[in-house]
mmCIF file of C-alpha atoms in Angstrom:
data_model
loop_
_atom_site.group_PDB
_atom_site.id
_atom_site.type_symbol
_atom_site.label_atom_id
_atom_site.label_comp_id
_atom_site.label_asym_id
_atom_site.label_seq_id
_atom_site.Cartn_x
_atom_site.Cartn_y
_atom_site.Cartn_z
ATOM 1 C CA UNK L 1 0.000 0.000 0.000
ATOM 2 C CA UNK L 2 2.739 2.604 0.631
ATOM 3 C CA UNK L 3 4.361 1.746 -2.412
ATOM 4 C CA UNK L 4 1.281 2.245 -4.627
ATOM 5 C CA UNK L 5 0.984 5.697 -2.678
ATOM 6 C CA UNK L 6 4.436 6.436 -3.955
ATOM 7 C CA UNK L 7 3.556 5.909 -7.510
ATOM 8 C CA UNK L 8 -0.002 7.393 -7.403
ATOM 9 C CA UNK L 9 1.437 10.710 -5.754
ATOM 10 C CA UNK L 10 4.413 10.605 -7.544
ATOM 11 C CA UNK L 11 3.464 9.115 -11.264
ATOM 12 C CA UNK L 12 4.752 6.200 -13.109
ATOM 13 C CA UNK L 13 8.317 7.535 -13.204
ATOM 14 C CA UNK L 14 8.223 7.356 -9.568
ATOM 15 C CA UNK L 15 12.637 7.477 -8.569
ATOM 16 C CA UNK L 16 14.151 5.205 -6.210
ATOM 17 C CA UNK L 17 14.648 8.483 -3.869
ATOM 18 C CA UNK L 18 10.385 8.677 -3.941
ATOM 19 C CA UNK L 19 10.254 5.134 -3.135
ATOM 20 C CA UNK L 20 13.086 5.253 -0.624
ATOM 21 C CA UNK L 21 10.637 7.700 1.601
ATOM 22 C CA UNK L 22 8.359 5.525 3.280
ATOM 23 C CA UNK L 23 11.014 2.942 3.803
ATOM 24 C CA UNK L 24 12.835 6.003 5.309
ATOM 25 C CA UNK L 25 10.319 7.524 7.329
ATOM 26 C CA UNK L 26 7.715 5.190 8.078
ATOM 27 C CA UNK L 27 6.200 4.306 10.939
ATOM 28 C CA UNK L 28 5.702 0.404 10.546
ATOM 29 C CA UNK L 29 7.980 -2.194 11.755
ATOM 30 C CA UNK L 30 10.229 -3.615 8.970
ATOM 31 C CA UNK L 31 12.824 -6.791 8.834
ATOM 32 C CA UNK L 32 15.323 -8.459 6.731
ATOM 33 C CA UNK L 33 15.821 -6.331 3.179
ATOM 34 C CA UNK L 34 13.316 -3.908 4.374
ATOM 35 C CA UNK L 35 14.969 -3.628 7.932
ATOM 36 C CA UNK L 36 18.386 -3.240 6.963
ATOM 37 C CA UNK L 37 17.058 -0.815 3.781
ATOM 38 C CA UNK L 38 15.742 1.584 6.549
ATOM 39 C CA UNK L 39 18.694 1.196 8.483
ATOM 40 C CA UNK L 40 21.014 2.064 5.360
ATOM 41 C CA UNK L 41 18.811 5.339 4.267
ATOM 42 C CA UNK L 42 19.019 6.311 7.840
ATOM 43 C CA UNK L 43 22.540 6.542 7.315
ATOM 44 C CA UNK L 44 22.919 8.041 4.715
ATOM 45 C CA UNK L 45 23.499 5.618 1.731
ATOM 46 C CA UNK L 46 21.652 6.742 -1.297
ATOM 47 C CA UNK L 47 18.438 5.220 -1.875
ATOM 48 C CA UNK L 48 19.901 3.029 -5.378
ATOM 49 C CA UNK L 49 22.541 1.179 -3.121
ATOM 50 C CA UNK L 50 20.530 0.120 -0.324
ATOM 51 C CA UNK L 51 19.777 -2.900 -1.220
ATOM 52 C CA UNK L 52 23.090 -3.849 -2.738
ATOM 53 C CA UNK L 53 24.981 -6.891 -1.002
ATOM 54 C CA UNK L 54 27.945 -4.829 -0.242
ATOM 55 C CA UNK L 55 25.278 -2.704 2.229
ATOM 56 C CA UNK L 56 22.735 -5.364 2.307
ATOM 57 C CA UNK L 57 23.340 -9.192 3.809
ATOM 58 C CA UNK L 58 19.737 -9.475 2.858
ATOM 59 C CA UNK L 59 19.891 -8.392 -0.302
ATOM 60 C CA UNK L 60 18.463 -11.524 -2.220
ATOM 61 C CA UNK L 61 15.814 -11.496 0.466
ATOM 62 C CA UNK L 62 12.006 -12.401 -0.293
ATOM 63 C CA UNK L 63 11.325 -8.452 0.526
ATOM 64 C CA UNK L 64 10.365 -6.946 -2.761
ATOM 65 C CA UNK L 65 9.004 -9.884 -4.023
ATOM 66 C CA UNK L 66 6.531 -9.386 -1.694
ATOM 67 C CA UNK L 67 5.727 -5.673 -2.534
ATOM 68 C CA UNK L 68 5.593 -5.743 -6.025
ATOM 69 C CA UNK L 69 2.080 -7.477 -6.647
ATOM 70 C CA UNK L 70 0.822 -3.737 -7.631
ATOM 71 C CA UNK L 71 3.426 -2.599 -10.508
ATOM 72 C CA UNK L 72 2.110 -6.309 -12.447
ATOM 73 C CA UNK L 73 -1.621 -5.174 -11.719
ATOM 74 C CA UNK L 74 -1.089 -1.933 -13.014
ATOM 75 C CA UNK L 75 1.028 -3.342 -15.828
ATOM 76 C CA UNK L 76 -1.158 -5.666 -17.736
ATOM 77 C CA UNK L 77 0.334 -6.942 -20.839
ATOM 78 C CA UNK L 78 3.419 -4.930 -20.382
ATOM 79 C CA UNK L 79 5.994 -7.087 -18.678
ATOM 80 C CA UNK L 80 8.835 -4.735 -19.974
ATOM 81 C CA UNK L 81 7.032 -1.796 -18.482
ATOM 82 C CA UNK L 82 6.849 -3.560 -14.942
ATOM 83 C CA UNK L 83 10.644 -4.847 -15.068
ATOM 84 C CA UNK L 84 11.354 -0.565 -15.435
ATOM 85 C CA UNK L 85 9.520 0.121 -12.218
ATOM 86 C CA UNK L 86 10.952 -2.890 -10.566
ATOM 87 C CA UNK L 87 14.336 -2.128 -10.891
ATOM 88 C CA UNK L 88 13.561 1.491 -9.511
ATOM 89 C CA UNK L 89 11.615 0.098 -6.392
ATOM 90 C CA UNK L 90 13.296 -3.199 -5.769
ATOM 91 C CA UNK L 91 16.728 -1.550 -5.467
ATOM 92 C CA UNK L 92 16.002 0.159 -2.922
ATOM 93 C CA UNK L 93 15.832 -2.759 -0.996
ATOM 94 C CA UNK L 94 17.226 -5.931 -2.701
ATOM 95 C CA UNK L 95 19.788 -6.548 -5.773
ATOM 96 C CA UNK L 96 20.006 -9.596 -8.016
ATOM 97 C CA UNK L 97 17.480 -12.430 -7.201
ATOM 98 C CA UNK L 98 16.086 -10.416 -4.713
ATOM 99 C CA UNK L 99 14.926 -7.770 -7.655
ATOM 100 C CA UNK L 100 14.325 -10.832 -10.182
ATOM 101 C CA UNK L 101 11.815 -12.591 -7.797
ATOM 102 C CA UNK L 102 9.814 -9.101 -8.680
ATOM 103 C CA UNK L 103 9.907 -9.516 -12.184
ATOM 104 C CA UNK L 104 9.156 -12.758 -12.003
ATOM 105 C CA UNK L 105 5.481 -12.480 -10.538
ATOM 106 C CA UNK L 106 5.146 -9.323 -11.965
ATOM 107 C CA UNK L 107 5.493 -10.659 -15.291
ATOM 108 C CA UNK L 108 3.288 -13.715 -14.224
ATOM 109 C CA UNK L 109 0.256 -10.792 -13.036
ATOM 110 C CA UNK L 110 1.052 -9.009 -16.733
ATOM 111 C CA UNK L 111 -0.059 -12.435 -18.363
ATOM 112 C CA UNK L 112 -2.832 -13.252 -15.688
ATOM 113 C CA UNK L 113 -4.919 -10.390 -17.526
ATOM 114 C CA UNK L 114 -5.094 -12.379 -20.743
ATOM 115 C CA UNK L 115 -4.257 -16.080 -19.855
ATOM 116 C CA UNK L 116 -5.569 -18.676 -17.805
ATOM 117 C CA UNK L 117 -3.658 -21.401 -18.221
ATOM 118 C CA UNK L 118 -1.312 -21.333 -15.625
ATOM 119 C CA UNK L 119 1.496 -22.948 -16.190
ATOM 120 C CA UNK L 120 1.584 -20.584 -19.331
ATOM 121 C CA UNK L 121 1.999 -17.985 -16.798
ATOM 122 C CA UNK L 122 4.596 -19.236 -14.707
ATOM 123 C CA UNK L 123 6.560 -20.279 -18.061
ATOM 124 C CA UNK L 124 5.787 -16.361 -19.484
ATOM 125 C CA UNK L 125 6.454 -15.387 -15.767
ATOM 126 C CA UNK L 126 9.835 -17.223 -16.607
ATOM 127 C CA UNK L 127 11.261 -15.645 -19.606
ATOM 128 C CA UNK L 128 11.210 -12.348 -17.381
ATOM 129 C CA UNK L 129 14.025 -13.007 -15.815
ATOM 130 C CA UNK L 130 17.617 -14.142 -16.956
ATOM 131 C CA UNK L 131 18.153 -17.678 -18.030
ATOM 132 C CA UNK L 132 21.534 -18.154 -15.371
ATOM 133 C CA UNK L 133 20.012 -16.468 -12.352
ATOM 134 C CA UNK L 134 18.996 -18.409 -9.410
ATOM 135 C CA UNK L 135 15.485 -17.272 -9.952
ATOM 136 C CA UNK L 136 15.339 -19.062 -13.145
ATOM 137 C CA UNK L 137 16.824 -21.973 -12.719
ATOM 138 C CA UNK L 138 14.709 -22.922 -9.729
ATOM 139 C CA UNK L 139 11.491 -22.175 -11.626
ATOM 140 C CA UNK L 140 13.130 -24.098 -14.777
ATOM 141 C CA UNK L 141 13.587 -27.083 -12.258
ATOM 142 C CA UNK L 142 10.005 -26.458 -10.987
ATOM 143 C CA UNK L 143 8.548 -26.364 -14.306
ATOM 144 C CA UNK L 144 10.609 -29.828 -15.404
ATOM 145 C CA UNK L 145 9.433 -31.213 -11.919
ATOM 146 C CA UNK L 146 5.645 -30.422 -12.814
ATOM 147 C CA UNK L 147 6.244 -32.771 -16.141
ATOM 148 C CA UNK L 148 7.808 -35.580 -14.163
ATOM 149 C CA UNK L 149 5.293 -35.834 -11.064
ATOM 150 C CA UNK L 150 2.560 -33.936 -12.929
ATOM 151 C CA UNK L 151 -0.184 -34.920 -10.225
ATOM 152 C CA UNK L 152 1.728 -34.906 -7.387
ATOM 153 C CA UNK L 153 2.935 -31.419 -5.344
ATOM 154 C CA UNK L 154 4.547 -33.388 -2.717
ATOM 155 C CA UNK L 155 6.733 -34.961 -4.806
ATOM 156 C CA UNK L 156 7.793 -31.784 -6.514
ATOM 157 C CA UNK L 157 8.309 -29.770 -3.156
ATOM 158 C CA UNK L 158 10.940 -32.827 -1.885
ATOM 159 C CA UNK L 159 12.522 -32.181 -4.721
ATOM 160 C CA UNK L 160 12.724 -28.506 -4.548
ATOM 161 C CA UNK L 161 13.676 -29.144 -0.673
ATOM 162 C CA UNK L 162 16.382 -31.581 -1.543
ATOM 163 C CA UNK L 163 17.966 -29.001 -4.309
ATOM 164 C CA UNK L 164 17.290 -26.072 -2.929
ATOM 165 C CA UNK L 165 16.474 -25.634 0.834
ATOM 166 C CA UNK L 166 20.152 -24.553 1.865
ATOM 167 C CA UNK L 167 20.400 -20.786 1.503
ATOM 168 C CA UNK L 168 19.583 -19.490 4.772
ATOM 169 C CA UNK L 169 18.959 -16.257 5.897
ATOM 170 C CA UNK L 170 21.209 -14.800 7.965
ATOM 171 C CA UNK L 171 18.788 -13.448 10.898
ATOM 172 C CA UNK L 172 16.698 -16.455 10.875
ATOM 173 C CA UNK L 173 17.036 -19.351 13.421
ATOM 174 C CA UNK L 174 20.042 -21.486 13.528
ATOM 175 C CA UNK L 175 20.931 -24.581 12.279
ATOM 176 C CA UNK L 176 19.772 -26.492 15.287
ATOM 177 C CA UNK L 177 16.488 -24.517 15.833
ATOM 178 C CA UNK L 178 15.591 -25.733 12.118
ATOM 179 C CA UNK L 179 15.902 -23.790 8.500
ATOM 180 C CA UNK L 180 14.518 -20.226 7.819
ATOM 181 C CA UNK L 181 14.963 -19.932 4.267
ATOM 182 C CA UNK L 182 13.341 -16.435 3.105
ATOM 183 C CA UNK L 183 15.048 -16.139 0.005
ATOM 184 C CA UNK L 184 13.145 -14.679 -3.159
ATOM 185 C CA UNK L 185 13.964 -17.697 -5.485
ATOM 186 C CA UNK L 186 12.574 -20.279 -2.663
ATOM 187 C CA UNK L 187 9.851 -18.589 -1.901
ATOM 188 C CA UNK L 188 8.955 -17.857 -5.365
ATOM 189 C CA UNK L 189 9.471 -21.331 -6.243
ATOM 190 C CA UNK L 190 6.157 -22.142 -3.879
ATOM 191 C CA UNK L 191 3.895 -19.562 -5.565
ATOM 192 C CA UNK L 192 4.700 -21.540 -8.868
ATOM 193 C CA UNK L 193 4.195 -24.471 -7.388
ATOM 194 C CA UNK L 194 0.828 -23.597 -6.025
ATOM 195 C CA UNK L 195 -0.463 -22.241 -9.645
ATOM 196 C CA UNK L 196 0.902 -25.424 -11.777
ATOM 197 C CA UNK L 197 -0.603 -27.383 -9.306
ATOM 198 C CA UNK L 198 -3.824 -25.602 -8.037
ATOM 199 C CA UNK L 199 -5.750 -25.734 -11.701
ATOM 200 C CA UNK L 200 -7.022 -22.981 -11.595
ATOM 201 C CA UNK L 201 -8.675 -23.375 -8.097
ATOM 202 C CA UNK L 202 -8.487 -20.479 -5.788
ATOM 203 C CA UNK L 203 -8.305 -22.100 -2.673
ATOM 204 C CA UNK L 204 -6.413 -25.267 -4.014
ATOM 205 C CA UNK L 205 -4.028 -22.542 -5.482
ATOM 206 C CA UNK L 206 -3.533 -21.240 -2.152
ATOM 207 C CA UNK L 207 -3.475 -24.089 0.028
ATOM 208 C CA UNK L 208 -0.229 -25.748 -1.765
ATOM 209 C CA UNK L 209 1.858 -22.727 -1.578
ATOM 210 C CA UNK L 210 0.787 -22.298 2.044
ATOM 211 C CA UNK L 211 1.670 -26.182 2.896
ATOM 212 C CA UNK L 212 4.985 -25.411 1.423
ATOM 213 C CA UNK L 213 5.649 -23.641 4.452
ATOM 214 C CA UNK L 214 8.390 -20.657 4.923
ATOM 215 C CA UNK L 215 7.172 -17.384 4.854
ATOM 216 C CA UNK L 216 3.903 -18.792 4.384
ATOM 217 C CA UNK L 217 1.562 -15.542 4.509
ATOM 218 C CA UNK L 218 3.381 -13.374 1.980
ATOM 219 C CA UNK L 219 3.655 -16.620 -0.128
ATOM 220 C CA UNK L 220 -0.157 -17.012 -0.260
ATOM 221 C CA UNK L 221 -0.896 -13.145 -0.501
ATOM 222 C CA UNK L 222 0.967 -13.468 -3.962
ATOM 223 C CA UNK L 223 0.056 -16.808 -5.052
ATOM 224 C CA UNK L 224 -3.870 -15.656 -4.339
ATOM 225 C CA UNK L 225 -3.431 -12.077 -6.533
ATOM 226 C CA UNK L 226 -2.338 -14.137 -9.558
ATOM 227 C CA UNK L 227 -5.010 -16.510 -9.646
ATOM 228 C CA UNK L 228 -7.055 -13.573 -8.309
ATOM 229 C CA UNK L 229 -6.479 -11.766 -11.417
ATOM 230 C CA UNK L 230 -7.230 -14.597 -13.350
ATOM 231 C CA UNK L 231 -10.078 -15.719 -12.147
ATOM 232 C CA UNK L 232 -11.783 -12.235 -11.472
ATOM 233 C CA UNK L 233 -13.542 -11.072 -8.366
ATOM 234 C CA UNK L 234 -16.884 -12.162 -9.395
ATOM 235 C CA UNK L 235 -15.807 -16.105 -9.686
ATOM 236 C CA UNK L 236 -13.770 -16.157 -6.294
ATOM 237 C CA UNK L 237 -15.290 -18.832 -4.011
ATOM 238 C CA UNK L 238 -18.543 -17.240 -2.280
ATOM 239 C CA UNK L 239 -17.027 -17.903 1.239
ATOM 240 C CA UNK L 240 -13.739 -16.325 0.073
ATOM 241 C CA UNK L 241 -15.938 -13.363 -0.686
ATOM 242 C CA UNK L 242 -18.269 -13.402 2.345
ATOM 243 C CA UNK L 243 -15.837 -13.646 4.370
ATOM 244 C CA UNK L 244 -13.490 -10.335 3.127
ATOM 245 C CA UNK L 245 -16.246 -8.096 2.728
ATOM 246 C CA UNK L 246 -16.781 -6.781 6.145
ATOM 247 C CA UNK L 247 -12.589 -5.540 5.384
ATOM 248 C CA UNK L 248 -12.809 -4.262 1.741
ATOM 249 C CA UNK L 249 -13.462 -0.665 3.000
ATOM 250 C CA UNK L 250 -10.793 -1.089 5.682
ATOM 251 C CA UNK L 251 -7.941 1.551 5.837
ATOM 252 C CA UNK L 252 -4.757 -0.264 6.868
ATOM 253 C CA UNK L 253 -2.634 1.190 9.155
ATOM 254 C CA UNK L 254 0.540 3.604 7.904
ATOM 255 C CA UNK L 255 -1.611 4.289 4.609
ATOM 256 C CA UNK L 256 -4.451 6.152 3.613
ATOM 257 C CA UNK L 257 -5.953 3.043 1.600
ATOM 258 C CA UNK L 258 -8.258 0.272 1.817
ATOM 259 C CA UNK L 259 -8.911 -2.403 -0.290
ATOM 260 C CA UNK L 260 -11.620 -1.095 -2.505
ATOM 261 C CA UNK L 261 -9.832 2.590 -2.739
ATOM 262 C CA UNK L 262 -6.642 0.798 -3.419
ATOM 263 C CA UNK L 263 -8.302 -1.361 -6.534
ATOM 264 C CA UNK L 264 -9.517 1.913 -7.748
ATOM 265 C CA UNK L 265 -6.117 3.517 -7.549
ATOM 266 C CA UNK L 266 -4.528 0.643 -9.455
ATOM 267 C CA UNK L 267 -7.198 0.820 -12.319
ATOM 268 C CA UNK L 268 -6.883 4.516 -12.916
ATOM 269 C CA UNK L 269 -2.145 3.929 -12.814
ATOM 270 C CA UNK L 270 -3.298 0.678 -15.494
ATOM 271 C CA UNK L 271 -4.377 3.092 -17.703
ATOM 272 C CA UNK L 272 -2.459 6.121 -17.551
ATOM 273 C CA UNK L 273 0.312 2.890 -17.559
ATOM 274 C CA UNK L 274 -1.006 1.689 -21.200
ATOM 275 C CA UNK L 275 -1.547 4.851 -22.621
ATOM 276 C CA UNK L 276 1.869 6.361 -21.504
ATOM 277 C CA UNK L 277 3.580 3.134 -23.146
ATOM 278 C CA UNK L 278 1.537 2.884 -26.456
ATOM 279 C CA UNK L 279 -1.773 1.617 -25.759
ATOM 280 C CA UNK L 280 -5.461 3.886 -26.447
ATOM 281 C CA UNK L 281 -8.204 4.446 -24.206
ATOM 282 C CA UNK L 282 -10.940 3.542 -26.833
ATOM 283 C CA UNK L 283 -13.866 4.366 -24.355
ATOM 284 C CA UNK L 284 -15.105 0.749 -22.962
ATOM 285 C CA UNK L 285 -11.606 -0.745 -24.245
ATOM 286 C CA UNK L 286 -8.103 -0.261 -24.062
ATOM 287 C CA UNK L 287 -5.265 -1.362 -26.741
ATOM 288 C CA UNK L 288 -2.585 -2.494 -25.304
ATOM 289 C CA UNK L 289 0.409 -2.556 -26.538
ATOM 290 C CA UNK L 290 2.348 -6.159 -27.057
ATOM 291 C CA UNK L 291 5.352 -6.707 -25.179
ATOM 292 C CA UNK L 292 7.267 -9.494 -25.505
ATOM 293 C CA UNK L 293 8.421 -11.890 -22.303
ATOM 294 C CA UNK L 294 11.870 -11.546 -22.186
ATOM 295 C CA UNK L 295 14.457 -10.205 -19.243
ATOM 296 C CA UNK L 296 15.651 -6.773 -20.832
ATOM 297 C CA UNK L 297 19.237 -6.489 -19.056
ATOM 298 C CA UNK L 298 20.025 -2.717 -17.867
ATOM 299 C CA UNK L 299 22.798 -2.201 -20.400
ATOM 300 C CA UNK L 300 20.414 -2.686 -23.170
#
């Protein structure tokens, strides 16, 4: 929510220095990425190297990942668009796979608008980030695992523990209180396991990427948007929607939004997004422009 503020008050071409405020001078907690971020803008470091490693122990953290679920729903169709705005939030706090894990379900909400098969999404979702990275090779494992056990979850989450459960974090528990792992690629690697594996099923969806376990509630909070956006509001499960309506008009704490005002906010960004990037407002439709899936490196 405070990010969104940043780019509605702001605009799309929102700096890291604008998004480097409310990490700054907030008044909510904050850990890991987010915690040391605050601590390194306190200090002075400019708002583009905060997350970096050599600042940053936390830096491939699961800490963007979990803020970036707006810049995909404001970015539909336009995976290139939301890789821009990720790199200028996500550095803020994270660098690397930390910044990748953005672009990854960013790219995967880009495609939600327009396709419901979703293990087309998580391979679109894919092709957003580059081929050697961490991030991508544990969703190209994930992706081979879904072909080889292609009704079983369990059997693909052993396997993803087995391969991939080892990069702790450095403020979680130690080795004898059992693993924290709240790395982006890990985490990430749940949400896609939860969509190949959910068909299409909100709560299915949701309920294998929260068995996975780690950081189970940011997990599901993504894992839920993307199918969310699939599926639409009007087919979510009717207890799903019975039992969030007494919140929708909810202002959450630190921000001046709620659920409903924060949809609205994110529909009116979508299309000053499309139109600033190519697309039309033709009245009841919008063209949007047709961006390809691909990881578009900084140098290019």
């Amino acid at each position: 929510m405070a990010m969104l503020q940043v780019v509605a008050e702001q605009g799309l071409d929102a700096t890291p220095e604008d998004f480097a405020t409310p990490y700054r001078e907030g008044k909510y907690l904050v850990w890991h990425a987010n915690g040391q971020a605050r601590q390194n803008l306190l200090e002075g470091i400019p708002a583009e190297h905060a997350g970096h490693p050599y600042y940053n122990p936390h830096a491939d953290d699961i800490d963007f990942q979990i803020e970036c679920d707006y810049i995909g729903m404001i970015s539909p169709g336009m995976p290139e668009v939301a890789q821009d705005l990720c790199r200028r939030q996500g550095r803020v706090v994270n660098h690397g796979d930390g910044i990748y894990g953005g672009m990854f379900f960013t790219a995967m909400y880009a495609a939600s608008f327009f396709e419901d098969d979703p293990r087309k999404i998580v391979e679109l979702g894919r092709k957003a980030v580059p081929a050697d990275s961490a991030c991508g090779r544990i969703i190209d494992d994930v992706l081979g695992w879904h072909v080889e056990y292609p009704t079983d979850w369990r059997a693909t989450w052993g396997e993803i523990e087995k391969k991939w459960n080892h990069d702790l974090c450095p403020w979680g528990p130690t080795e004898n209180e059992g693993k924290f792992n709240i790395q982006a690629n890990f985490n990430g690697a749940y949400v896609a396991l939860g969509l190949l594996y959910g068909n299409r099923d909100f709560l299915k969806t949701i309920e294998i990427t929260n068995r996975s376990g780690q950081d189970t509630d940011s997990n599901v909070a993504n894992v839920g948007g993307i199918i969310g956006t699939v599926l639409g509001y009007e087919r979510f499960p009717k207890r799903v929607i019975e039992e969030i309506s007494p919140y929708m008009d909810r202002v959450y704490n630190h921000t001046k939004y709620s659920i409903l005002s924060a949809t609205d906010v994110c529909f009116r960004l979508a299309i000053e997004n499309v139109i600033q990037n190519g697309g039309k407002d033709a009245g009841e439709e919008l063209q949007i422009p047709n961006q390809p899936y691909t990881y578009v490196s900084e140098t290019e």
